[in-house]
CSV table of C-alpha atoms and ligand atoms in Angstrom, one decimal:
chain,number,residue,atom,x,y,z
A,1105,MET,CA,-48.9,8.2,-2.5
A,1106,LEU,CA,-49.8,5.3,-4.8
A,1107,THR,CA,-49.4,1.6,-4.0
A,1108,VAL,CA,-47.1,-0.5,-6.2
A,1109,GLU,CA,-50.1,-2.1,-7.8
A,1110,GLU,CA,-51.9,1.2,-8.5
A,1111,ALA,CA,-48.8,2.6,-10.1
A,1112,ARG,CA,-48.2,-0.5,-12.2
A,1113,GLU,CA,-51.8,-0.6,-13.4
A,1114,ARG,CA,-51.6,3.0,-14.5
A,1115,ILE,CA,-48.4,2.4,-16.4
A,1116,LEU,CA,-49.7,-0.8,-18.0
A,1117,ALA,CA,-52.9,0.9,-19.1
A,1118,GLN,CA,-50.7,3.1,-21.4
A,1119,MET,CA,-48.8,0.2,-23.0
A,1120,LYS,CA,-50.1,-1.0,-26.3
A,1121,PRO,CA,-48.9,-4.4,-27.7
A,1122,LEU,CA,-46.7,-3.7,-30.7
A,1123,ASP,CA,-46.9,-5.0,-34.3
A,1124,SER,CA,-45.2,-8.2,-35.3
A,1125,GLU,CA,-42.4,-9.4,-37.5
A,1126,ASP,CA,-41.1,-12.7,-38.9
A,1127,VAL,CA,-37.8,-14.0,-37.6
A,1128,PRO,CA,-36.0,-17.2,-38.4
A,1129,LEU,CA,-36.2,-19.8,-35.7
A,1130,THR,CA,-32.5,-19.5,-35.1
A,1131,GLU,CA,-33.0,-15.9,-34.0
A,1132,ALA,CA,-36.2,-16.6,-32.0
A,1133,LEU,CA,-34.8,-17.3,-28.6
A,1134,GLY,CA,-36.6,-15.1,-26.0
A,1135,ARG,CA,-39.0,-13.6,-28.6
A,1136,VAL,CA,-42.7,-13.5,-27.8
A,1137,VAL,CA,-45.0,-15.3,-30.2
A,1138,ALA,CA,-47.5,-13.0,-31.8
A,1139,HIS,CA,-50.2,-15.5,-32.9
A,1140,VAL,CA,-51.2,-18.9,-31.8
A,1141,VAL,CA,-49.3,-21.6,-33.8
A,1142,VAL,CA,-51.4,-24.7,-34.7
A,1143,SER,CA,-49.6,-27.6,-36.2
A,1144,GLN,CA,-50.2,-28.2,-39.8
A,1145,GLU,CA,-48.2,-31.4,-39.8
A,1146,ALA,CA,-47.8,-34.7,-38.0
A,1147,VAL,CA,-44.6,-35.5,-36.1
A,1148,PRO,CA,-43.3,-38.0,-37.0
A,1149,PRO,CA,-44.7,-37.5,-40.5
A,1150,PHE,CA,-44.6,-41.2,-41.2
A,1151,ALA,CA,-44.4,-44.5,-39.2
A,1152,ASN,CA,-40.7,-45.2,-38.7
A,1153,SER,CA,-38.4,-47.6,-36.9
A,1154,ALA,CA,-37.3,-47.0,-33.3
A,1155,MET,CA,-34.4,-49.5,-33.7
A,1156,ASP,CA,-31.8,-50.8,-36.0
A,1157,GLY,CA,-33.2,-54.2,-37.0
A,1158,TYR,CA,-35.6,-55.9,-39.4
A,1159,ALA,CA,-39.0,-54.9,-40.6
A,1160,ILE,CA,-41.3,-57.9,-40.6
A,1161,ARG,CA,-45.0,-58.9,-40.7
A,1162,ALA,CA,-45.9,-59.8,-37.1
A,1163,ALA,CA,-48.2,-62.6,-38.3
A,1164,ASP,CA,-45.2,-64.4,-39.9
A,1165,THR,CA,-43.5,-64.8,-36.5
A,1166,GLU,CA,-46.3,-66.5,-34.7
A,1167,GLY,CA,-45.1,-69.6,-32.8
A,1168,ALA,CA,-41.4,-68.8,-33.2
A,1169,SER,CA,-39.3,-70.2,-30.4
A,1170,LYS,CA,-35.8,-71.5,-29.8
A,1171,THR,CA,-36.9,-75.0,-30.6
A,1172,ALA,CA,-39.0,-73.9,-33.6
A,1173,PRO,CA,-37.2,-71.0,-35.2
A,1174,ILE,CA,-38.8,-69.2,-38.1
A,1175,ASP,CA,-36.8,-68.1,-41.2
A,1176,LEU,CA,-37.7,-65.0,-43.2
A,1177,ARG,CA,-36.2,-64.0,-46.5
A,1178,LEU,CA,-34.1,-60.9,-46.5
A,1179,VAL,CA,-35.3,-58.9,-49.5
A,1180,GLY,CA,-33.8,-55.4,-49.1
A,1181,GLU,CA,-32.6,-52.6,-46.9
A,1182,VAL,CA,-34.1,-49.2,-46.0
A,1183,PRO,CA,-31.8,-46.6,-44.3
A,1184,ALA,CA,-33.0,-43.4,-42.7
A,1185,GLY,CA,-34.0,-40.9,-45.3
A,1186,ARG,CA,-35.0,-43.4,-48.0
A,1187,LEU,CA,-38.1,-45.4,-48.8
A,1188,TYR,CA,-38.4,-49.1,-49.5
A,1189,ALA,CA,-39.6,-49.5,-53.0
A,1190,GLY,CA,-42.6,-51.8,-53.2
A,1191,GLU,CA,-44.4,-53.8,-50.6
A,1192,MET,CA,-43.4,-56.6,-48.2
A,1193,HIS,CA,-44.9,-60.0,-48.7
A,1194,VAL,CA,-45.5,-63.0,-46.5
A,1195,GLY,CA,-42.2,-64.6,-45.3
A,1196,GLU,CA,-40.0,-61.5,-46.0
A,1197,ALA,CA,-37.8,-59.3,-43.9
A,1198,VAL,CA,-36.2,-55.9,-44.7
A,1199,ARG,CA,-33.2,-54.5,-43.0
A,1200,ILE,CA,-34.2,-51.2,-41.5
A,1201,LEU,CA,-32.3,-48.5,-39.6
A,1202,THR,CA,-33.5,-46.1,-36.9
A,1203,GLY,CA,-35.7,-43.4,-38.3
A,1204,ALA,CA,-36.4,-45.1,-41.6
A,1205,ALA,CA,-39.9,-45.3,-42.9
A,1206,VAL,CA,-41.5,-48.7,-42.2
A,1207,PRO,CA,-42.1,-50.5,-45.6
A,1208,ASP,CA,-45.7,-51.0,-46.7
A,1209,GLY,CA,-46.8,-54.4,-45.6
A,1210,ALA,CA,-44.6,-54.5,-42.5
A,1211,ASP,CA,-46.2,-53.9,-39.1
A,1212,ALA,CA,-43.3,-54.5,-36.6
A,1213,VAL,CA,-39.5,-54.2,-36.3
A,1214,ILE,CA,-37.4,-56.8,-34.5
A,1215,GLN,CA,-34.1,-55.4,-33.2
A,1216,GLN,CA,-31.0,-56.8,-34.8
A,1217,GLU,CA,-29.6,-58.3,-31.5
A,1218,LEU,CA,-32.6,-60.7,-31.4
A,1219,VAL,CA,-32.0,-62.4,-34.8
A,1220,THR,CA,-29.3,-64.3,-36.7
A,1221,VAL,CA,-28.7,-63.5,-40.3
A,1222,LYS,CA,-27.0,-65.8,-42.7
A,1223,ASP,CA,-27.0,-66.3,-46.5
A,1224,GLY,CA,-30.0,-64.0,-46.9
A,1225,ILE,CA,-32.1,-65.6,-44.2
A,1226,VAL,CA,-33.2,-63.9,-41.0
A,1227,THR,CA,-33.9,-66.4,-38.3
A,1228,LEU,CA,-36.2,-65.5,-35.3
A,1229,THR,CA,-36.5,-67.5,-32.1
A,1230,GLN,CA,-39.4,-65.5,-30.7
A,1231,PRO,CA,-42.7,-64.1,-31.9
A,1232,VAL,CA,-43.1,-60.3,-32.4
A,1233,ALA,CA,-46.2,-58.4,-31.5
A,1234,PRO,CA,-47.7,-56.0,-34.1
A,1235,ASN,CA,-46.4,-52.4,-33.7
A,1236,THR,CA,-43.2,-53.4,-31.9
A,1237,ASN,CA,-40.5,-50.8,-32.3
A,1238,ILE,CA,-42.6,-48.7,-34.6
A,1239,ARG,CA,-43.1,-45.0,-33.9
A,1240,PRO,CA,-46.5,-44.2,-35.4
A,1241,ALA,CA,-47.1,-41.1,-37.6
A,1242,GLY,CA,-48.4,-38.3,-35.4
A,1243,GLY,CA,-47.4,-40.1,-32.2
A,1244,ASP,CA,-45.5,-37.0,-31.1
A,1245,VAL,CA,-47.6,-34.1,-32.6
A,1246,ARG,CA,-51.0,-34.5,-34.3
A,1247,PRO,CA,-52.0,-32.0,-37.0
A,1248,GLY,CA,-54.4,-29.4,-35.5
A,1249,VAL,CA,-52.9,-29.3,-32.0
A,1250,THR,CA,-51.9,-26.0,-30.5
A,1251,LEU,CA,-48.1,-25.8,-30.2
A,1252,VAL,CA,-47.7,-22.3,-28.7
A,1253,ARG,CA,-50.2,-19.7,-27.7
A,1254,ALA,CA,-49.8,-16.0,-28.4
A,1255,GLY,CA,-47.7,-14.5,-25.7
A,1256,THR,CA,-45.4,-17.4,-25.3
A,1257,GLU,CA,-41.8,-16.6,-24.8
A,1258,LEU,CA,-39.7,-18.9,-26.9
A,1259,GLY,CA,-37.1,-21.1,-25.3
A,1260,PRO,CA,-35.0,-23.8,-26.9
A,1261,SER,CA,-37.7,-26.5,-26.4
A,1262,GLU,CA,-40.5,-24.4,-28.1
A,1263,ILE,CA,-38.1,-23.6,-30.9
A,1264,ALA,CA,-37.4,-27.3,-31.5
A,1265,LEU,CA,-41.1,-28.1,-31.5
A,1266,LEU,CA,-41.8,-25.4,-34.1
A,1267,ALA,CA,-38.9,-26.6,-36.2
A,1268,ALA,CA,-40.2,-30.1,-36.1
A,1269,VAL,CA,-43.5,-29.0,-37.8
A,1270,GLY,CA,-41.8,-26.6,-40.2
A,1271,ALA,CA,-43.1,-23.5,-38.6
A,1272,HIS,CA,-40.3,-21.3,-39.8
A,1273,PRO,CA,-39.9,-18.4,-39.9
A,1274,ILE,CA,-42.0,-17.5,-36.8
A,1275,THR,CA,-44.1,-14.4,-36.2
A,1276,VAL,CA,-43.1,-12.6,-33.1
A,1277,THR,CA,-43.9,-9.2,-31.5
A,1278,ARG,CA,-41.4,-6.5,-32.4
A,1279,ARG,CA,-39.0,-5.6,-29.6
A,1280,PRO,CA,-40.0,-2.3,-28.0
A,1281,ARG,CA,-37.5,0.4,-28.7
A,1282,VAL,CA,-36.6,1.8,-25.3
A,1283,ALA,CA,-34.9,5.2,-25.2
A,1284,LEU,CA,-32.7,5.6,-22.2
A,1285,LEU,CA,-31.0,8.6,-20.7
A,1286,THR,CA,-29.4,9.2,-17.3
A,1287,THR,CA,-29.2,12.6,-15.6
A,1288,GLY,CA,-26.6,14.2,-13.4
A,1289,ASP,CA,-23.6,16.5,-13.6
A,1290,GLU,CA,-21.8,14.1,-11.3
A,1291,LEU,CA,-21.8,11.3,-13.8
A,1292,ALA,CA,-18.6,10.4,-15.7
A,1293,PRO,CA,-19.5,8.5,-18.9
A,1294,LEU,CA,-18.5,4.9,-19.2
A,1295,GLY,CA,-14.8,4.6,-20.1
A,1296,THR,CA,-13.9,8.1,-18.9
A,1297,ALA,CA,-12.1,9.2,-15.8
A,1298,PRO,CA,-14.3,10.9,-13.2
A,1299,GLN,CA,-13.4,14.6,-12.5
A,1300,PRO,CA,-13.1,15.6,-8.9
A,1301,GLY,CA,-16.6,15.2,-7.4
A,1302,GLN,CA,-17.8,12.9,-10.2
A,1303,ILE,CA,-18.6,9.2,-10.1
A,1304,HIS,CA,-18.6,6.4,-12.7
A,1305,GLU,CA,-22.0,6.2,-14.2
A,1306,SER,CA,-23.5,2.7,-13.6
A,1307,ASN,CA,-27.2,3.0,-14.2
A,1308,MET,CA,-26.8,3.1,-18.0
A,1309,PRO,CA,-25.0,-0.2,-18.3
A,1310,TYR,CA,-27.4,-1.8,-15.7
A,1311,LEU,CA,-30.5,-0.6,-17.5
A,1312,ILE,CA,-29.2,-1.4,-21.0
A,1313,ALA,CA,-28.7,-5.0,-19.8
A,1314,ALA,CA,-32.0,-5.1,-17.9
A,1315,ILE,CA,-33.9,-3.7,-20.9
A,1316,ARG,CA,-32.4,-6.4,-23.1
A,1317,ARG,CA,-33.3,-9.2,-20.6
A,1318,ALA,CA,-36.8,-7.9,-20.5
A,1319,GLY,CA,-37.1,-8.3,-24.3
A,1320,GLY,CA,-36.6,-4.6,-25.2
A,1321,ASP,CA,-34.2,-3.0,-27.7
A,1322,PRO,CA,-32.3,-0.3,-25.8
A,1323,TRP,CA,-31.5,3.1,-27.5
A,1324,TRP,CA,-28.9,5.0,-25.5
A,1325,LEU,CA,-29.3,8.7,-25.7
A,1326,GLY,CA,-26.6,9.8,-23.3
A,1327,ILE,CA,-26.1,11.5,-20.0
A,1328,ALA,CA,-28.2,14.7,-19.6
A,1329,PRO,CA,-26.5,17.4,-17.6
A,1330,ASP,CA,-28.6,19.0,-14.9
A,1331,ARG,CA,-29.8,21.8,-17.3
A,1332,ILE,CA,-33.4,21.9,-18.3
A,1333,GLU,CA,-32.9,23.0,-21.9
A,1334,THR,CA,-30.5,20.2,-22.7
A,1335,LEU,CA,-32.7,17.7,-21.0
A,1336,ARG,CA,-35.8,18.9,-22.9
A,1337,ALA,CA,-33.9,18.7,-26.2
A,1338,MET,CA,-32.7,15.2,-25.5
A,1339,LEU,CA,-36.1,14.0,-24.5
A,1340,ASP,CA,-37.7,15.6,-27.5
A,1341,GLN,CA,-35.5,13.4,-29.7
A,1342,ALA,CA,-36.6,10.3,-27.8
A,1343,ARG,CA,-40.3,10.7,-28.8
A,1344,GLU,CA,-39.9,8.2,-31.6
A,1345,ALA,CA,-39.2,5.4,-29.0
A,1346,ASP,CA,-41.9,3.0,-27.8
A,1347,LEU,CA,-40.9,3.9,-24.2
A,1348,ILE,CA,-38.6,6.4,-22.6
A,1349,LEU,CA,-36.7,5.5,-19.5
A,1350,THR,CA,-34.7,8.1,-17.5
A,1351,SER,CA,-32.7,7.7,-14.3
A,1352,GLY,CA,-32.3,10.5,-11.7
A,1353,GLY,CA,-33.9,13.9,-11.5
A,1354,VAL,CA,-37.3,12.8,-10.1
A,1355,SER,CA,-37.0,13.5,-6.4
A,1356,VAL,CA,-37.5,16.9,-4.7
A,1357,GLY,CA,-34.0,18.3,-5.1
A,1358,ASP,CA,-33.5,21.6,-7.0
A,1359,TYR,CA,-31.9,19.7,-9.8
A,1360,ASP,CA,-34.6,17.2,-10.3
A,1361,LEU,CA,-35.6,18.2,-13.8
A,1362,VAL,CA,-37.2,15.2,-15.4
A,1363,LYS,CA,-40.3,15.7,-13.4
A,1364,GLN,CA,-40.3,19.4,-14.4
A,1365,VAL,CA,-40.1,18.6,-18.2
A,1366,LEU,CA,-42.9,16.0,-17.8
A,1367,SER,CA,-45.0,18.6,-15.9
A,1368,GLU,CA,-44.5,21.1,-18.7
A,1369,ALA,CA,-45.7,18.5,-21.2
A,1370,GLY,CA,-48.8,18.5,-19.1
A,1371,ASN,CA,-49.0,14.8,-18.6
A,1372,ILE,CA,-47.2,14.0,-15.4
A,1373,GLY,CA,-48.6,10.7,-14.0
A,1374,PHE,CA,-47.3,10.5,-10.5
A,1375,TRP,CA,-44.0,10.8,-8.7
A,1376,ARG,CA,-44.3,9.0,-5.4
A,1377,VAL,CA,-45.0,5.3,-4.9
A,1378,ARG,CA,-45.4,3.8,-1.4
A,1379,MET,CA,-42.3,1.5,-1.6
A,1380,ARG,CA,-38.8,1.2,-0.6
A,1381,PRO,CA,-36.3,1.5,-2.3
A,1382,GLY,CA,-37.4,3.9,-4.9
A,1383,LYS,CA,-40.2,6.2,-3.6
A,1384,PRO,CA,-39.7,8.9,-6.3
A,1385,VAL,CA,-40.9,7.4,-9.6
A,1386,ALA,CA,-42.4,9.5,-12.4
A,1387,PHE,CA,-44.6,8.4,-15.2
A,1388,GLY,CA,-46.3,10.4,-17.9
A,1389,LEU,CA,-46.7,10.9,-21.6
A,1390,LEU,CA,-44.3,13.0,-23.7
A,1391,GLY,CA,-46.6,13.7,-26.5
A,1392,THR,CA,-47.9,10.1,-27.0
A,1393,THR,CA,-44.7,8.4,-25.9
A,1394,PRO,CA,-44.8,6.9,-22.3
A,1395,LEU,CA,-42.0,8.1,-20.1
A,1396,LEU,CA,-40.9,6.3,-17.0
A,1397,GLY,CA,-38.6,8.3,-14.7
A,1398,LEU,CA,-36.7,6.1,-12.4
A,1399,PRO,CA,-34.8,7.4,-9.3
A,1400,GLY,CA,-31.1,7.9,-9.6
A,1401,ASN,CA,-29.9,5.8,-6.7
A,1402,PRO,CA,-28.7,2.6,-8.4
A,1403,VAL,CA,-30.6,0.2,-6.2
A,1404,SER,CA,-33.8,2.3,-6.5
A,1405,ALA,CA,-33.4,2.4,-10.3
A,1406,ALA,CA,-32.9,-1.3,-10.4
A,1407,VAL,CA,-35.9,-2.2,-8.2
A,1408,THR,CA,-38.3,0.3,-9.9
A,1409,PHE,CA,-37.2,-1.0,-13.3
A,1410,GLU,CA,-38.1,-4.5,-12.1
A,1411,LEU,CA,-41.5,-3.5,-10.7
A,1412,PHE,CA,-42.5,-1.0,-13.4
A,1413,GLY,CA,-40.1,-0.9,-16.4
A,1414,ARG,CA,-39.9,-4.6,-17.1
A,1415,PRO,CA,-43.7,-5.2,-16.9
A,1416,ALA,CA,-44.2,-2.2,-19.3
A,1417,ILE,CA,-41.8,-3.7,-21.8
A,1418,ARG,CA,-43.4,-7.1,-21.5
A,1419,ARG,CA,-46.9,-5.7,-21.9
A,1420,MET,CA,-45.7,-4.1,-25.2
A,1421,LEU,CA,-44.4,-7.5,-26.2
A,1422,GLY,CA,-47.8,-9.0,-25.6
A,1423,ALA,CA,-46.1,-11.5,-23.2
A,1424,ALA,CA,-48.4,-13.8,-21.3
A,1425,GLN,CA,-46.1,-13.4,-18.3
A,1426,VAL,CA,-45.8,-9.7,-17.6
A,1427,GLU,CA,-44.7,-9.9,-13.9
A,1428,ARG,CA,-42.1,-11.9,-12.2
A,1429,PRO,CA,-43.3,-15.2,-10.6
A,1430,GLN,CA,-44.2,-14.8,-7.0
A,1431,ILE,CA,-43.0,-17.6,-4.7
A,1432,ILE,CA,-43.0,-18.2,-1.0
A,1433,VAL,CA,-39.6,-18.5,0.7
A,1434,GLU,CA,-38.4,-19.1,4.2
A,1435,TYR,CA,-36.5,-16.2,5.6
A,1436,GLU,CA,-33.2,-16.8,7.4
A,1437,GLY,CA,-31.2,-14.1,9.2
A,1438,GLU,CA,-31.5,-11.2,11.5
A,1439,ALA,CA,-35.0,-9.8,12.0
A,1440,ILE,CA,-36.0,-7.2,9.4
A,1441,PRO,CA,-38.1,-4.5,11.0
A,1442,GLN,CA,-41.2,-3.5,9.0
A,1443,GLY,CA,-41.7,0.2,8.2
A,1444,ASP,CA,-44.2,2.7,6.8
A,1445,ARG,CA,-43.6,1.6,3.2
A,1446,ARG,CA,-43.5,-1.8,1.6
A,1447,HIS,CA,-39.9,-2.9,1.4
A,1448,PHE,CA,-38.4,-5.0,-1.5
A,1449,VAL,CA,-35.4,-6.6,0.0
A,1450,ARG,CA,-32.7,-8.1,-2.2
A,1451,ALA,CA,-32.1,-11.8,-1.3
A,1452,ARG,CA,-30.3,-14.8,-2.4
A,1453,LEU,CA,-32.1,-18.1,-2.5
A,1454,HIS,CA,-30.9,-21.6,-1.8
A,1455,THR,CA,-32.5,-24.9,-1.1
A,1456,HIS,CA,-32.3,-27.0,2.0
A,1457,GLY,CA,-34.1,-30.3,1.3
A,1458,ALA,CA,-37.6,-29.3,0.3
A,1459,ARG,CA,-37.2,-25.8,1.8
A,1460,LEU,CA,-36.5,-22.7,-0.3
A,1461,ILE,CA,-34.5,-20.4,1.9
A,1462,ALA,CA,-33.8,-16.7,1.4
A,1463,ARG,CA,-31.0,-14.6,3.0
A,1464,THR,CA,-30.5,-10.9,2.3
A,1465,THR,CA,-27.6,-9.8,0.2
A,1466,GLY,CA,-26.5,-7.6,3.2
A,1467,ALA,CA,-27.1,-4.0,4.0
A,1468,GLN,CA,-30.0,-2.7,1.9
A,1469,ASP,CA,-29.4,1.1,1.5
A,1470,SER,CA,-30.5,2.3,-1.9
A,1471,HIS,CA,-27.0,3.5,-2.9
A,1472,LEU,CA,-25.3,0.1,-2.3
A,1473,ILE,CA,-24.8,-1.3,-5.8
A,1474,SER,CA,-23.2,-4.4,-4.2
A,1475,SER,CA,-26.6,-5.3,-2.6
A,1476,LEU,CA,-27.8,-6.1,-6.1
A,1477,GLN,CA,-25.1,-8.6,-6.8
A,1478,GLY,CA,-26.3,-12.2,-6.7
A,1479,ALA,CA,-29.9,-11.3,-5.8
A,1480,SER,CA,-32.1,-14.0,-7.1
A,1481,ALA,CA,-35.3,-12.7,-5.4
A,1482,LEU,CA,-36.9,-9.6,-4.0
A,1483,LEU,CA,-38.5,-10.3,-0.6
A,1484,ASP,CA,-41.8,-8.5,-0.5
A,1485,ILE,CA,-42.0,-7.2,3.1
A,1486,PRO,CA,-45.4,-5.5,3.8
A,1487,GLU,CA,-45.6,-2.2,5.7
A,1488,GLY,CA,-46.4,-2.6,9.4
A,1489,ASP,CA,-45.2,-2.3,13.0
A,1490,GLY,CA,-43.7,-5.8,13.4
A,1491,ALA,CA,-40.7,-7.5,11.9
A,1492,ILE,CA,-39.8,-10.5,9.8
A,1493,HIS,CA,-38.0,-13.1,11.8
A,1494,SER,CA,-35.9,-16.1,10.9
A,1495,GLY,CA,-38.2,-19.0,9.9
A,1496,ASP,CA,-41.0,-16.7,8.7
A,1497,LEU,CA,-42.5,-17.5,5.3
A,1498,VAL,CA,-42.5,-14.5,3.1
A,1499,PRO,CA,-43.6,-13.8,-0.5
A,1500,ALA,CA,-40.8,-13.0,-2.9
A,1501,LEU,CA,-40.4,-12.1,-6.6
A,1502,LEU,CA,-38.2,-14.6,-8.4
A,1503,LEU,CA,-35.7,-12.6,-10.4
A,1504,ASN,CA,-34.2,-15.5,-12.4
A,1505,ASP,CA,-35.4,-15.7,-15.9
A,1506,ALA,CA,-36.9,-19.2,-15.3
A,1507,LEU,CA,-39.6,-19.5,-17.9
A,1508,PRO,CA,-42.3,-20.4,-18.0
A,1509,TRP,CA,-43.4,-20.3,-14.4
A,1510,ASP,CA,-46.9,-21.0,-13.2
A,1511,ILE,CA,-48.5,-20.4,-16.6
A,1512,GLU,CA,-50.1,-22.9,-18.9
A,1513,VAL,CA,-47.8,-23.9,-21.8
A,1514,GLY,CA,-48.9,-24.8,-25.3
B,1166,LIG,P1,-30.8,11.7,-8.1
B,1166,LIG,O1,-32.0,10.8,-8.2
B,1166,LIG,O2,-30.5,12.3,-9.5
B,1166,LIG,O3,-31.0,12.7,-7.1
B,1166,LIG,O4,-29.6,10.8,-7.7
B,1166,LIG,C1,-29.6,10.1,-6.5
B,1166,LIG,C2,-28.3,9.4,-6.2
B,1166,LIG,O5,-28.0,8.5,-7.3
B,1166,LIG,C3,-27.1,10.4,-6.3
B,1166,LIG,O6,-26.2,9.9,-5.3
B,1166,LIG,C4,-26.5,10.2,-7.6
B,1166,LIG,O7,-25.2,10.5,-7.7
B,1166,LIG,C5,-26.8,8.7,-7.9
B,1166,LIG,N1,-26.9,8.5,-9.3
B,1166,LIG,C6,-27.7,9.1,-10.1
B,1166,LIG,N2,-27.6,8.7,-11.4
B,1166,LIG,C7,-26.7,7.7,-11.4
B,1166,LIG,C8,-26.1,6.9,-12.4
B,1166,LIG,N3,-26.5,7.0,-13.7
B,1166,LIG,N4,-25.1,6.0,-12.0
B,1166,LIG,C9,-24.7,6.0,-10.7
B,1166,LIG,N5,-25.3,6.7,-9.7
B,1166,LIG,C10,-26.2,7.6,-10.0
B,1167,LIG,MG1,-29.3,13.9,-10.1
């Protein structure tokens, strides 16, 4: 039996980063940047005013006080989006609004609340230091600085930064096309009433959502009945995908056919991983297309997708962050006995002062879909003879899509 790390390494070794495409910044949320982006521009592009007030020459204001006010001649106005035509001379002031380019010759802005204006004269009762209320060109971003590295997943802040330097559209990695089929005669398709002995199928909607969250583009093939010819034909059609995901049909039962089809193709990778839930996992190549066979039990399917499917998709995306961030949490609750396999326990996190506390979501059997609900972490309980007790610090995988976590940005 392989360890989780060994299995993941073997899977990731087969995942090639995909080609790239240009998308508008308005469609770039969650996409992974394909190439480093270096700023070609300065932000702000020109020195501009941080206040509504008056552009002045600082030297003109030297010695100004309540008892010795200084008068400047108001010679014009410059609103945001316009330029002041000409240059400012000694003894002049120009009305300026926030964001407007500072006129040539001016080197400070005094805010309007600090002056009186009457009959074209601006009166100051205090001196103004050079550069006051001026946002210098390039004060935010200088040309030549790295804005985002290849592999960065774009959030709203990165998108704003790219927009500010005009880096639009942006080159991102193509979303991997992930073919999905579920297996089992007992499955009633979404929106249909189960026949006697059937259940509502739930892995498909789960996995479609999880594939999307991971950055993939799901391609639903349908439910394969437990008949090898049909399964073979459906899988054949999926070879055009970047990755094939199946659920069910990988354990040792008579009807576990995914494994069989993969074995025929001659490229079965493995089918047992030393973990709980989800021991039976298959991985192989169907022709040249990687196929990841997840177990049918809904919780096993979800956890194995997290540990193997999501990293596979993210590797194809070229994402810098392939795995979930690992954090340390304080366990709270009844003792969890360790066992002969590493156990990934669904847990909810909450904070208590500076402590990050994890409680399980309840019973952890692999058929309990309700145990997935609200899980924000997977506690990573090592195999062993002991137990995890309340107050113990345990490693956990953070399931929230809090990005970026623990990686260098920019
Ligand atoms: P299998 O791995 O095919 O032996 O399935 C294991 C268990 O998971 C059985 O109880 C199945 O009914 C259940 N199961 C398999 N596929 C699905 C699915 N797509 N949705 C919900 N339950 C499933
Ligand atoms: Mg089955």
